[in-house]
PDB file of C-alpha atoms in Angstrom:
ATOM      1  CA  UNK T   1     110.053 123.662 113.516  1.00  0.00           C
ATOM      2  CA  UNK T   2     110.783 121.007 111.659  1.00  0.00           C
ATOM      3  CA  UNK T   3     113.547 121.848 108.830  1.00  0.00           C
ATOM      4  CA  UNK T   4     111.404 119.434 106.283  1.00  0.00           C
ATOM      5  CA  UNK T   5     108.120 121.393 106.754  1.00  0.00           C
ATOM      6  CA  UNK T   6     108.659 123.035 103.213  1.00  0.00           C
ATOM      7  CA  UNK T   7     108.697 119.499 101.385  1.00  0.00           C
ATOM      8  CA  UNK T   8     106.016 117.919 103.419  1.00  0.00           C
ATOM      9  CA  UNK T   9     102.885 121.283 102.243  1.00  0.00           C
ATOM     10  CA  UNK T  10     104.383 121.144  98.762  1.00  0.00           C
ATOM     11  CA  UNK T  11     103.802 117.679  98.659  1.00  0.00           C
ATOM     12  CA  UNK T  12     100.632 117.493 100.727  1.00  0.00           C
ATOM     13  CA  UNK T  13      99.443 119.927  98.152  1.00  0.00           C
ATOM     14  CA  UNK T  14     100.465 117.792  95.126  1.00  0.00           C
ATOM     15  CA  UNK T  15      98.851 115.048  96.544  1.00  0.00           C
ATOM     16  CA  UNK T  16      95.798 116.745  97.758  1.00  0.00           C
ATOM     17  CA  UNK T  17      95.464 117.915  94.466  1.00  0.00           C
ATOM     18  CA  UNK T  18      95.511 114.583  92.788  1.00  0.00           C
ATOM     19  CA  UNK T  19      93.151 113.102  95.328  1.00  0.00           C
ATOM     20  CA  UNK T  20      90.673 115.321  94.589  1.00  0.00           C
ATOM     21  CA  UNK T  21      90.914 114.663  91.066  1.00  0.00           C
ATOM     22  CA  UNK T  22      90.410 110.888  91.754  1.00  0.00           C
ATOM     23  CA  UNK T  23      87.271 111.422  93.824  1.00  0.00           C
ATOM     24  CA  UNK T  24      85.457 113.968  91.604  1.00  0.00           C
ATOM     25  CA  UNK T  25      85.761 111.532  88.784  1.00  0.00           C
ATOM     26  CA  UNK T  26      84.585 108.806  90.497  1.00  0.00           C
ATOM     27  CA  UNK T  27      84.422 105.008  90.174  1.00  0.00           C
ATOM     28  CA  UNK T  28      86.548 104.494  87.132  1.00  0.00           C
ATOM     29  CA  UNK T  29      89.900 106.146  89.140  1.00  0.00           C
ATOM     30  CA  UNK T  30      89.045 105.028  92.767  1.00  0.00           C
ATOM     31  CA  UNK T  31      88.904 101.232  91.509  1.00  0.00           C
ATOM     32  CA  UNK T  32      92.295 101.327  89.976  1.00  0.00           C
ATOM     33  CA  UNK T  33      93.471 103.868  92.803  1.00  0.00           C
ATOM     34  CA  UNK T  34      92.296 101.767  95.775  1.00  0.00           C
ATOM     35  CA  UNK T  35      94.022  98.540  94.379  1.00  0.00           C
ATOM     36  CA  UNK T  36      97.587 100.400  93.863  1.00  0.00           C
ATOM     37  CA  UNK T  37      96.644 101.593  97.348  1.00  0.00           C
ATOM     38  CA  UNK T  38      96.420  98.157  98.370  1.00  0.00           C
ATOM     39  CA  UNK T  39      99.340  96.869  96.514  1.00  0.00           C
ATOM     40  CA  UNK T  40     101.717  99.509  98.262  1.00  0.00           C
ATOM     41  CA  UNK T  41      99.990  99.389 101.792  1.00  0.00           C
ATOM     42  CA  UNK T  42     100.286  95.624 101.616  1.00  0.00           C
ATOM     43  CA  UNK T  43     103.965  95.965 100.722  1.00  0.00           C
ATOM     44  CA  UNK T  44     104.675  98.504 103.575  1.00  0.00           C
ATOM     45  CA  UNK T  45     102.871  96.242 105.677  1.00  0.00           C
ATOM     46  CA  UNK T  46     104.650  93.259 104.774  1.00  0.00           C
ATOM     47  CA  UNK T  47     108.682  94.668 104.986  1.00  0.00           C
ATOM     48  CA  UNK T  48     107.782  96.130 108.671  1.00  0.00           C
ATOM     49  CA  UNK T  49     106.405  92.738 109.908  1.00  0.00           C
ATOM     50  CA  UNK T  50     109.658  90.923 108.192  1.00  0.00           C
ATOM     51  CA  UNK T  51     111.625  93.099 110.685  1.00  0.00           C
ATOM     52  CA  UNK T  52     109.736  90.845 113.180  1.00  0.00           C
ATOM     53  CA  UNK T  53     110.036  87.513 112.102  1.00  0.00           C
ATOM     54  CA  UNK T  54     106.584  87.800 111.299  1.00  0.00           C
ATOM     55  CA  UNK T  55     105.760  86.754 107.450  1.00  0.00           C
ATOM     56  CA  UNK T  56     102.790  87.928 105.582  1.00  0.00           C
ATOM     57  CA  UNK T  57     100.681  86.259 103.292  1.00  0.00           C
ATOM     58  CA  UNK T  58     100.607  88.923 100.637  1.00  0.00           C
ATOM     59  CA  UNK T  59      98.822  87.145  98.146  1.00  0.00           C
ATOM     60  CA  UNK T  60      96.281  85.889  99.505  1.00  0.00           C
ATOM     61  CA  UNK T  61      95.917  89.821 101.444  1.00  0.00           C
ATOM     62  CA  UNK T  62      96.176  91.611  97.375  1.00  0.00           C
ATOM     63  CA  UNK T  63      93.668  88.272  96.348  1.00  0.00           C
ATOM     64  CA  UNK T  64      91.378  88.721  99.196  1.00  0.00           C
ATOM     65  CA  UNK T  65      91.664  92.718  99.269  1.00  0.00           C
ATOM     66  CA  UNK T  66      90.914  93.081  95.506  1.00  0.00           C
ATOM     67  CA  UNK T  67      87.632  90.814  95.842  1.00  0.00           C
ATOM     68  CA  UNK T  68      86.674  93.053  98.449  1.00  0.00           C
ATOM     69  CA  UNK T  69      86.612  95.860  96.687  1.00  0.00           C
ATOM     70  CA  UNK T  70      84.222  94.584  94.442  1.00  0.00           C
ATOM     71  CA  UNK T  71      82.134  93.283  96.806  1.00  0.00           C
ATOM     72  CA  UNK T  72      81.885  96.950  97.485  1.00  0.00           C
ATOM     73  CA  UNK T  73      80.811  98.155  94.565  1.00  0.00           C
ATOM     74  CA  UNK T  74      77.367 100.343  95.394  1.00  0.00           C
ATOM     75  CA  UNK T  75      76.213  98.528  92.012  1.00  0.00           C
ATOM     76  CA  UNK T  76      76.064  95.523  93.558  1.00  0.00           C
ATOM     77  CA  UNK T  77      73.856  96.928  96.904  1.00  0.00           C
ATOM     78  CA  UNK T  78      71.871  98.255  94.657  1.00  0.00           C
ATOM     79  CA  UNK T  79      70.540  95.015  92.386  1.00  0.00           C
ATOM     80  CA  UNK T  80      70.865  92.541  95.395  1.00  0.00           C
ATOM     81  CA  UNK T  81      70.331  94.548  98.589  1.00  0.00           C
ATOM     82  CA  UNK T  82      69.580  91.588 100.574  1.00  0.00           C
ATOM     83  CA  UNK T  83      73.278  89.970  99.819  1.00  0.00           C
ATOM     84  CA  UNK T  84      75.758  91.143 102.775  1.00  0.00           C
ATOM     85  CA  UNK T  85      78.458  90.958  99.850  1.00  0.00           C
ATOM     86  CA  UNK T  86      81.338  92.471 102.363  1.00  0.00           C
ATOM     87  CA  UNK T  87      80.794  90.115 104.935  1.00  0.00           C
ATOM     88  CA  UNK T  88      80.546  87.199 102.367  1.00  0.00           C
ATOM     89  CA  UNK T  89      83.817  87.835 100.974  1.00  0.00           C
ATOM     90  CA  UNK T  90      85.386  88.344 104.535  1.00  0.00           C
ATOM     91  CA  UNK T  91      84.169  85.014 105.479  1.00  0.00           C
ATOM     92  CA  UNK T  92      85.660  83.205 102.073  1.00  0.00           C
ATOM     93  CA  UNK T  93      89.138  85.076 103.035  1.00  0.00           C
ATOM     94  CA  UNK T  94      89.087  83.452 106.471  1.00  0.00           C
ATOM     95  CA  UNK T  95      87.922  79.742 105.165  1.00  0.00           C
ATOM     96  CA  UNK T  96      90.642  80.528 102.900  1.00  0.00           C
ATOM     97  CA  UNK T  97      93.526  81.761 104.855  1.00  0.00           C
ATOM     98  CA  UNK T  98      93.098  79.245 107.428  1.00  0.00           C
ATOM     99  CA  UNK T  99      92.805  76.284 104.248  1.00  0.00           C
ATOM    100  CA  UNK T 100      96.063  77.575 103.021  1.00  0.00           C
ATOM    101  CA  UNK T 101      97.686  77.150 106.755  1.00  0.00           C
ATOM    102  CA  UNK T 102      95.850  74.068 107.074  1.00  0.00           C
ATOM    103  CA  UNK T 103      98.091  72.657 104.180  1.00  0.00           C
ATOM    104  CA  UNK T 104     101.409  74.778 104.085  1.00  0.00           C
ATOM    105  CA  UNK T 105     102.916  74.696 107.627  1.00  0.00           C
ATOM    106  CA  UNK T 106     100.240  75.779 110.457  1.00  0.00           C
ATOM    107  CA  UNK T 107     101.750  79.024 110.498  1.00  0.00           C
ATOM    108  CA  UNK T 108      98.989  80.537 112.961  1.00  0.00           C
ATOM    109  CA  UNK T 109     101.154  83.803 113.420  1.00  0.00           C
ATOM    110  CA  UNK T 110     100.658  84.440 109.540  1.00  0.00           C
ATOM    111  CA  UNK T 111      97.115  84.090 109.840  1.00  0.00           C
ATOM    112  CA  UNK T 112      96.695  86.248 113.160  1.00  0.00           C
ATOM    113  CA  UNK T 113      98.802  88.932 110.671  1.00  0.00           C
ATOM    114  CA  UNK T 114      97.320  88.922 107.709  1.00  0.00           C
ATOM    115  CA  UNK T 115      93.579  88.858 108.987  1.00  0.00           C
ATOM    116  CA  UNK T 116      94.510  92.098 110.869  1.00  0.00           C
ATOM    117  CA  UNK T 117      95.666  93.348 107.506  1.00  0.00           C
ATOM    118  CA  UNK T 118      92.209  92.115 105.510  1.00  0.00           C
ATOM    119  CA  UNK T 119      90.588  94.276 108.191  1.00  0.00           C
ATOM    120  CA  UNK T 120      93.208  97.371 108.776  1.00  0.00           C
ATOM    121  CA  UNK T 121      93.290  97.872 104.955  1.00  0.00           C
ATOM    122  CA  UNK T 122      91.241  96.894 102.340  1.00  0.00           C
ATOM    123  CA  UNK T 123      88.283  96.349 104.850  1.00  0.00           C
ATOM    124  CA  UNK T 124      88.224 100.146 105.498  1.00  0.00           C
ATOM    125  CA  UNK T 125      89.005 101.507 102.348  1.00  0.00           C
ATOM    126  CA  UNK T 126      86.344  99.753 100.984  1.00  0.00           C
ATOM    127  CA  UNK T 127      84.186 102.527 102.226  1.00  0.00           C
ATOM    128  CA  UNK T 128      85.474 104.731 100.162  1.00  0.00           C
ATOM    129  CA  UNK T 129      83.012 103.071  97.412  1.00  0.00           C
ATOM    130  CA  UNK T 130      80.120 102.739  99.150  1.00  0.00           C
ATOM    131  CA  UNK T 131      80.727 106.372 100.596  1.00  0.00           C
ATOM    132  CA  UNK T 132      81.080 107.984  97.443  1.00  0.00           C
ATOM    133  CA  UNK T 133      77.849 107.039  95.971  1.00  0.00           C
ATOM    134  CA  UNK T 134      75.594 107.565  99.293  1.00  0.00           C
ATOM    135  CA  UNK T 135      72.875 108.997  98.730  1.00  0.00           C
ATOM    136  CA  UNK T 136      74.234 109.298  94.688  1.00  0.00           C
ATOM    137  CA  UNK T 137      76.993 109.946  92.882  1.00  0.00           C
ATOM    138  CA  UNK T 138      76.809 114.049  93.354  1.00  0.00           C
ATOM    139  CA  UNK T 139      75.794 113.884  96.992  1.00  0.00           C
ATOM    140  CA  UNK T 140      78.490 111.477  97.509  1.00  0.00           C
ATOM    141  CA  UNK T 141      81.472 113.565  96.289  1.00  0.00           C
ATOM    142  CA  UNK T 142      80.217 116.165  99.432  1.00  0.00           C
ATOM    143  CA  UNK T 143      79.527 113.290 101.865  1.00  0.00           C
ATOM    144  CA  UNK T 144      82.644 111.557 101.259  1.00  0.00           C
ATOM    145  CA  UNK T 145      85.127 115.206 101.147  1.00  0.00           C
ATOM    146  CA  UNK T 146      84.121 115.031 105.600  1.00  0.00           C
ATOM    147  CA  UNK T 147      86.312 112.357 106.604  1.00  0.00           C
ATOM    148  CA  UNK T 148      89.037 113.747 104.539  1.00  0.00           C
ATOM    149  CA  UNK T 149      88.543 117.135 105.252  1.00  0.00           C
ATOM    150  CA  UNK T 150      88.720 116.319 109.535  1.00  0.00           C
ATOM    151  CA  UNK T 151      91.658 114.254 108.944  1.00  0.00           C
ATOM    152  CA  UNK T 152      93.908 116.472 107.405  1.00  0.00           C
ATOM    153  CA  UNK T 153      92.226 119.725 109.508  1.00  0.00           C
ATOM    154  CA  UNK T 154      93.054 117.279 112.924  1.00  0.00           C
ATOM    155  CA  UNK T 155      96.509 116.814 111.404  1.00  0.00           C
ATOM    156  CA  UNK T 156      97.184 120.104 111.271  1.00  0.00           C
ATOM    157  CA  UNK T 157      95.607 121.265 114.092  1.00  0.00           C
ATOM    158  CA  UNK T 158      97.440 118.526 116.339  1.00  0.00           C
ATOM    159  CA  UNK T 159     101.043 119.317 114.894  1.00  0.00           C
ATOM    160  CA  UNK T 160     100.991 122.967 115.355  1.00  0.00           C
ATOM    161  CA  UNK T 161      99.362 122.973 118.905  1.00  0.00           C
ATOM    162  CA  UNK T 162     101.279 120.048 119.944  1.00  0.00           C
ATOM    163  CA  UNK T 163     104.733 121.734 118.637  1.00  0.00           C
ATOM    164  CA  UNK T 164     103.871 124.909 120.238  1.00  0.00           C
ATOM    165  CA  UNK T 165     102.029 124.065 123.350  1.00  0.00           C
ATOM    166  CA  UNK T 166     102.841 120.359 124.359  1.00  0.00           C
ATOM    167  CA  UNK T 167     103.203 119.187 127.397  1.00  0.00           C
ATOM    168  CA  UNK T 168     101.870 116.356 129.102  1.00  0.00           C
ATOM    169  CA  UNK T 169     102.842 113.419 126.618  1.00  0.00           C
ATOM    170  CA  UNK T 170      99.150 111.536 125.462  1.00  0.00           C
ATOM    171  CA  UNK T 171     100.493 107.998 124.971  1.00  0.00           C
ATOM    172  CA  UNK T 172     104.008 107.701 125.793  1.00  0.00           C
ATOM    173  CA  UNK T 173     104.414 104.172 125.559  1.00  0.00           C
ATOM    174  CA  UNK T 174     103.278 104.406 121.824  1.00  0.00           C
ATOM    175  CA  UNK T 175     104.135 107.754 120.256  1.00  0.00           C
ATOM    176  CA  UNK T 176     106.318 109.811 122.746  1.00  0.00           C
ATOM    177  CA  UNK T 177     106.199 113.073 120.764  1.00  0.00           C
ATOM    178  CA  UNK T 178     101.850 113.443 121.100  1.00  0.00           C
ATOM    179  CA  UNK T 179     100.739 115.523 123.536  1.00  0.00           C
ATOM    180  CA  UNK T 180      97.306 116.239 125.220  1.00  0.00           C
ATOM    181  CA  UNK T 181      97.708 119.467 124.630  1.00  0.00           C
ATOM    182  CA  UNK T 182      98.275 118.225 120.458  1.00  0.00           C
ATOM    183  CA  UNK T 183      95.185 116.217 120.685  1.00  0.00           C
ATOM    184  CA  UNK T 184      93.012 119.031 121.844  1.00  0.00           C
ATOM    185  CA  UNK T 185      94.172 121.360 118.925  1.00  0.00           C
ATOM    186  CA  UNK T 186      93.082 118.671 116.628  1.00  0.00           C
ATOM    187  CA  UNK T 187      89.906 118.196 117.482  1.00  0.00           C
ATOM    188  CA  UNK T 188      89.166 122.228 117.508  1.00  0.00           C
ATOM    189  CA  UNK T 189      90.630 122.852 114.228  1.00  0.00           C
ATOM    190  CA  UNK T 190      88.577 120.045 113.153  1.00  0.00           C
ATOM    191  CA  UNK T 191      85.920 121.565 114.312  1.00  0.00           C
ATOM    192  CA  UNK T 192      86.875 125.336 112.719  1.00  0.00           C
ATOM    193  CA  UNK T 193      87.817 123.462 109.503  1.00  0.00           C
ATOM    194  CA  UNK T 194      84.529 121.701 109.380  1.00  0.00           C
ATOM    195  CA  UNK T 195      82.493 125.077 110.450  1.00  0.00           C
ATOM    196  CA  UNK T 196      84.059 126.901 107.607  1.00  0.00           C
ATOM    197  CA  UNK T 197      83.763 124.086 104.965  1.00  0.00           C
ATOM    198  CA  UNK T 198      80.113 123.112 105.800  1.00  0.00           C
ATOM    199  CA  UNK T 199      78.863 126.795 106.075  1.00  0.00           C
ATOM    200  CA  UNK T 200      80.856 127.314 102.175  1.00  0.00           C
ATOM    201  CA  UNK T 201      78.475 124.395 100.989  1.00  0.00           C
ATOM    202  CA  UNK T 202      75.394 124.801 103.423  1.00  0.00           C
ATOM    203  CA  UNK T 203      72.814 123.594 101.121  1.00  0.00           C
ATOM    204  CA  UNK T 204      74.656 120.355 100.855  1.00  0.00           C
ATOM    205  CA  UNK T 205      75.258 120.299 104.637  1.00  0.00           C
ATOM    206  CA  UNK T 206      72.470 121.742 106.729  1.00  0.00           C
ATOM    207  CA  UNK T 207      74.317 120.967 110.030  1.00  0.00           C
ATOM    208  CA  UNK T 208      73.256 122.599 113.442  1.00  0.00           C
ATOM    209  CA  UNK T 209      75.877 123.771 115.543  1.00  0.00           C
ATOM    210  CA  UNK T 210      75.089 120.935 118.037  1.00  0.00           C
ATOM    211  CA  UNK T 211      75.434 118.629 115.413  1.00  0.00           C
ATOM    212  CA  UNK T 212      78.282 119.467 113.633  1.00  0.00           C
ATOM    213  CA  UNK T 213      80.585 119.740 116.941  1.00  0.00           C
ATOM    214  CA  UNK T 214      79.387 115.858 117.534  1.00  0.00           C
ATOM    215  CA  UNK T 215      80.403 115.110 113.761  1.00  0.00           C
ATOM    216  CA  UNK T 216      83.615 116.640 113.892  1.00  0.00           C
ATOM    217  CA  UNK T 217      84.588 115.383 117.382  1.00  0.00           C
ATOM    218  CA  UNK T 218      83.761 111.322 116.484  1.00  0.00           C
ATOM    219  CA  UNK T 219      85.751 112.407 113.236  1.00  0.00           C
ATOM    220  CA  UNK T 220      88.473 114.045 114.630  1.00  0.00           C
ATOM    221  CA  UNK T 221      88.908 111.011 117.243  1.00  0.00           C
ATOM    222  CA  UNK T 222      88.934 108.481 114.860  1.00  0.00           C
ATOM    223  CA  UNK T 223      91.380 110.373 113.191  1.00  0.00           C
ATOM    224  CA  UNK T 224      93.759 110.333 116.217  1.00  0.00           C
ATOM    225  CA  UNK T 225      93.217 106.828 117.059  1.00  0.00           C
ATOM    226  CA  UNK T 226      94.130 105.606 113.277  1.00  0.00           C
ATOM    227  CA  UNK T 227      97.164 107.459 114.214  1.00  0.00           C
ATOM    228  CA  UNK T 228      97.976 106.152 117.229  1.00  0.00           C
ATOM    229  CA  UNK T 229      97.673 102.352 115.808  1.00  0.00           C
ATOM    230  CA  UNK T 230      99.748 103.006 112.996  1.00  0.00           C
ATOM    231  CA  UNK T 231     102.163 104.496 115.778  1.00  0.00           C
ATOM    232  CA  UNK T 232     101.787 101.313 117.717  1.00  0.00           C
ATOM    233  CA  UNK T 233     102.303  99.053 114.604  1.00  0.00           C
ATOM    234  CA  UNK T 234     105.664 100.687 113.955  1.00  0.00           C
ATOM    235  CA  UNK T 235     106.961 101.139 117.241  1.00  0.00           C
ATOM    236  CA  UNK T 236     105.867  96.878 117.215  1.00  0.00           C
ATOM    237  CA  UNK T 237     108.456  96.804 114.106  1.00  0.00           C
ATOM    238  CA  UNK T 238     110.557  99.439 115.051  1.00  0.00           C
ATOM    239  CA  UNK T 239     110.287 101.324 112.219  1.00  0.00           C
ATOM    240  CA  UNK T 240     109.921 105.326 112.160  1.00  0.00           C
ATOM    241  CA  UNK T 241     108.267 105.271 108.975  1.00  0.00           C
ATOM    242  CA  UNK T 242     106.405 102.592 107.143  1.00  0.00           C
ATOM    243  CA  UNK T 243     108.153 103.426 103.775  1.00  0.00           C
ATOM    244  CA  UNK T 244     109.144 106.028 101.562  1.00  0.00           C
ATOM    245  CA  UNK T 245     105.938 106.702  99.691  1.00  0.00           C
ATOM    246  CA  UNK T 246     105.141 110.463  99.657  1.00  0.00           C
ATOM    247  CA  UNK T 247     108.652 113.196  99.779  1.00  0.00           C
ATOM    248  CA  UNK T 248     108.631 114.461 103.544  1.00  0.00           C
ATOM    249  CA  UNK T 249     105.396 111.916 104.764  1.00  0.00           C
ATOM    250  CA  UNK T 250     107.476 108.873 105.082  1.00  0.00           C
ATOM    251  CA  UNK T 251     105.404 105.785 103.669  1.00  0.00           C
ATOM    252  CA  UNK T 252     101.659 105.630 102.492  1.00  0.00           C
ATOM    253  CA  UNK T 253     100.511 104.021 105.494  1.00  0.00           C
ATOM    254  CA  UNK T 254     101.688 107.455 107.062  1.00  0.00           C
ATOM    255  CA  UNK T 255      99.658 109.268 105.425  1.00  0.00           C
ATOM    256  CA  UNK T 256      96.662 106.900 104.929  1.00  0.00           C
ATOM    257  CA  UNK T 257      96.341 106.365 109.155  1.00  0.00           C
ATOM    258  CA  UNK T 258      93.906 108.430 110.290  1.00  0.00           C
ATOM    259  CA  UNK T 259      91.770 107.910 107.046  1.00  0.00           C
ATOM    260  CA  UNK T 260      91.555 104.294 107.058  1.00  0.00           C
ATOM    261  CA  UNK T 261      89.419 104.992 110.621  1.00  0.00           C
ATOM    262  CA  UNK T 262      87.596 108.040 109.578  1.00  0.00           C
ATOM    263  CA  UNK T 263      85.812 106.852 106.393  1.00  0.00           C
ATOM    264  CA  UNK T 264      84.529 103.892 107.622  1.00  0.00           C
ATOM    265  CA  UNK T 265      82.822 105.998 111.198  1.00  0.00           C
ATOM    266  CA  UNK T 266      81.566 108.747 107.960  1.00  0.00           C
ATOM    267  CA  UNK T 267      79.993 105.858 106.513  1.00  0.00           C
ATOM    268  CA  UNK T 268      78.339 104.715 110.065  1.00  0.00           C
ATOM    269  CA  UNK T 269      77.328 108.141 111.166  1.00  0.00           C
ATOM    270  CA  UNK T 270      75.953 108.814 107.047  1.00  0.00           C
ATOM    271  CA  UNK T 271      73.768 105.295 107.199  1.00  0.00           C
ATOM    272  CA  UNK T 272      72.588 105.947 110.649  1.00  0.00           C
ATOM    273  CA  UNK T 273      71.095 109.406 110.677  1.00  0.00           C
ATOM    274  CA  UNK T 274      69.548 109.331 107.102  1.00  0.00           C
TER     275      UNK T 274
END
């Protein structure tokens, strides 16, 4: 067991804790939160692809990133529905980025990088707006606790069964120390963890059975994949963590991985079946 395990609950609790407080209030902390999200994810981003030669164009990523945010503002949906205000914004950061390179050195390896960034992070979190409104701002404090609540329950679920019963490595090439075996117990306890949660709150979330076990499994995927490509990123950088953000949970993009994939497949599953 890993001699840091103490460190990393108390300080998943701390910061579980402080999340929650964020989401319950709503707009006026997410804004401000997402943005210092941004600013440190962009940062982390930025010092592991300087390991590779590779430079970032941070401002135009915090420029472009902050815009859309507030493209994604369900205000805006709301009073010009027919504007695709996300997709505008991506396609000003791409006439944009490609200007800049146009006119300061043709760097096309900075523009491959920090598009992939535009979409990795401030493209996904994003939906943490829309998602936190849909259908309104009660309903979407429940709708938006699912992705958070199967990424931390497959996080859990993959540690424990992967330290105790791994064996046949999952993606060796990537992440050496993930297991089949890992991945499995993630999904279930995502499952159990979403069984428990959604019977607590059942008039929120009148799941059926058959239902809920294909919520929780796209969920509990996603969550594994985020974590696999922020495996792959760092392994690209050779890094073992992508900063120091959070005691015993290495950098934020550590601990933001499987999120920045779940939300966004909430939001897909959320506008498709209602």
């Amino acid at each position: 067991m890993r001699d840091d395990l103490p460190l990393r609950v108390v300080s998943s609790i701390l910061g579980a804790a402080l999340l929650l407080l964020v989401l319950w209030v709503g707009l006026p902390l997410i804004l401000p939160t997402l943005l210092l999200l941004l600013a440190i994810g962009g940062l982390e981003l930025r010092n592991m692809l300087a390991r590779r030669g590779i430079a970032l164009n941070l401002p135009f990523l915090l420029g472009g990133g902050s815009l859309l945010f507030l493209s994604s503002l369900p205000q805006l949906h709301w009073h010009f529905p027919q504007v695709p205000w996300r997709e505008v914004v991506l396609g000003l950061f791409l006439i944009g980025s490609l200007s800049y390179e146009l006119l300061r050195g043709a760097d096309l390896a900075r523009f491959a990088f920090t598009l992939v960034a535009f979409l990795y992070l401030p493209w996904t979190l994003g939906y943490v707006l829309l998602l936190r409104e849909i259908p309104d701002g009660t309903l979407g404090l429940w709708t938006l606790s699912l992705p958070l609540v199967a990424s931390f329950a497959t996080d859990i679920g993959a540690y424990f069964a992967g330290r105790f019963f791994g064996r046949n490595q999952l993606a060796p090439e990537i992440s050496p120390g993930k297991t089949l075996e890992g991945s499995l117990g993630g999904i279930l306890f995502s499952f159990a963890a979403l069984l428990v949660y959604t019977g607590v709150v059942r008039e929120v979330f009148p799941f059926g059975l058959l239902e809920l076990w294909f919520f929780s499994l796209l969920l509990s995927l996603a969550a594994q994949l985020g974590d696999l490509v922020e495996s792959m990123l760092k392994r690209f950088c050779g890094v073992k963590d992508s900063g120091h953000f959070l005691p015993g949970h290495g950098g934020l993009l550590d601990r933001l991985d499987s999120l920045l994939f779940t939300i966004p497949v909430t939001y897909f599953l959320v506008v498709f079946f209602t």
